[in-house]
């Protein structure tokens, strides 16, 4: 019923990360589907200052067009 594939680990850099405390500029690390470190991602996918809002999926990304 549910997808049983392992969750990939990844890093994002140069993002505007929206948290309950405000908007932070930097990066993050995700391991096993959990955000494990903010601002600890020295290398990874460059978000080019896009907003990152955990739990939100943008169905109309203008940067793709």
Coordinates of C-alpha atoms in Angstrom, one line a residue:
X1 CA 0.0 0.0 0.0
X2 CA 2.7 2.5 1.0
X3 CA 5.9 3.1 -0.9
X4 CA 8.6 1.0 0.7
X5 CA 11.6 2.4 -1.1
X6 CA 14.2 4.0 1.2
X7 CA 14.1 7.8 1.5
X8 CA 17.2 9.4 -0.2
X9 CA 19.6 11.5 1.7
X10 CA 20.3 14.9 0.2
X11 CA 21.6 18.4 0.9
X12 CA 20.3 21.8 -0.2
X13 CA 22.3 25.0 -0.3
X14 CA 21.6 28.7 -0.9
X15 CA 17.9 28.5 0.1
X16 CA 15.5 30.8 2.0
X17 CA 14.3 28.3 4.6
X18 CA 10.9 29.2 6.2
X19 CA 10.6 28.0 9.8
X20 CA 8.3 29.0 12.7
X21 CA 11.1 31.4 13.9
X22 CA 11.4 33.2 10.6
X23 CA 13.2 33.0 7.2
X24 CA 16.8 31.8 7.3
X25 CA 19.2 31.9 4.4
X26 CA 21.5 28.8 4.1
X27 CA 21.3 25.1 3.6
X28 CA 20.1 22.0 5.2
X29 CA 20.7 18.2 5.3
X30 CA 18.0 15.6 5.0
X31 CA 18.7 12.0 6.2
X32 CA 16.1 9.2 6.2
X33 CA 13.4 11.8 5.4
X34 CA 14.2 14.0 8.4
X35 CA 15.9 17.4 8.4
X36 CA 19.0 16.8 10.5
X37 CA 21.0 20.0 10.1
X38 CA 20.3 23.6 9.2
X39 CA 23.2 25.6 7.7
X40 CA 25.4 22.5 7.7
X41 CA 25.2 21.8 4.0
X42 CA 28.5 22.9 2.5
X43 CA 27.8 21.2 -0.8
X44 CA 24.6 20.1 -2.4
X45 CA 21.8 21.2 -4.8
X46 CA 21.9 25.0 -5.2
X47 CA 18.4 26.4 -4.5
X48 CA 19.4 29.7 -6.1
X49 CA 17.7 31.6 -3.2
X50 CA 14.3 29.9 -3.8
X51 CA 12.1 29.6 -0.8
X52 CA 12.0 26.2 1.0
X53 CA 8.9 25.6 3.0
X54 CA 8.9 22.0 4.5
X55 CA 5.6 20.3 3.8
X56 CA 4.7 22.5 0.9
X57 CA 4.9 21.4 -2.7
X58 CA 4.8 24.1 -5.4
X59 CA 2.7 22.7 -8.3
X60 CA 3.5 25.7 -10.5
X61 CA 7.3 26.3 -10.3
X62 CA 8.0 29.4 -12.4
X63 CA 11.8 28.7 -12.5
X64 CA 11.1 25.6 -14.7
X65 CA 9.3 27.5 -17.5

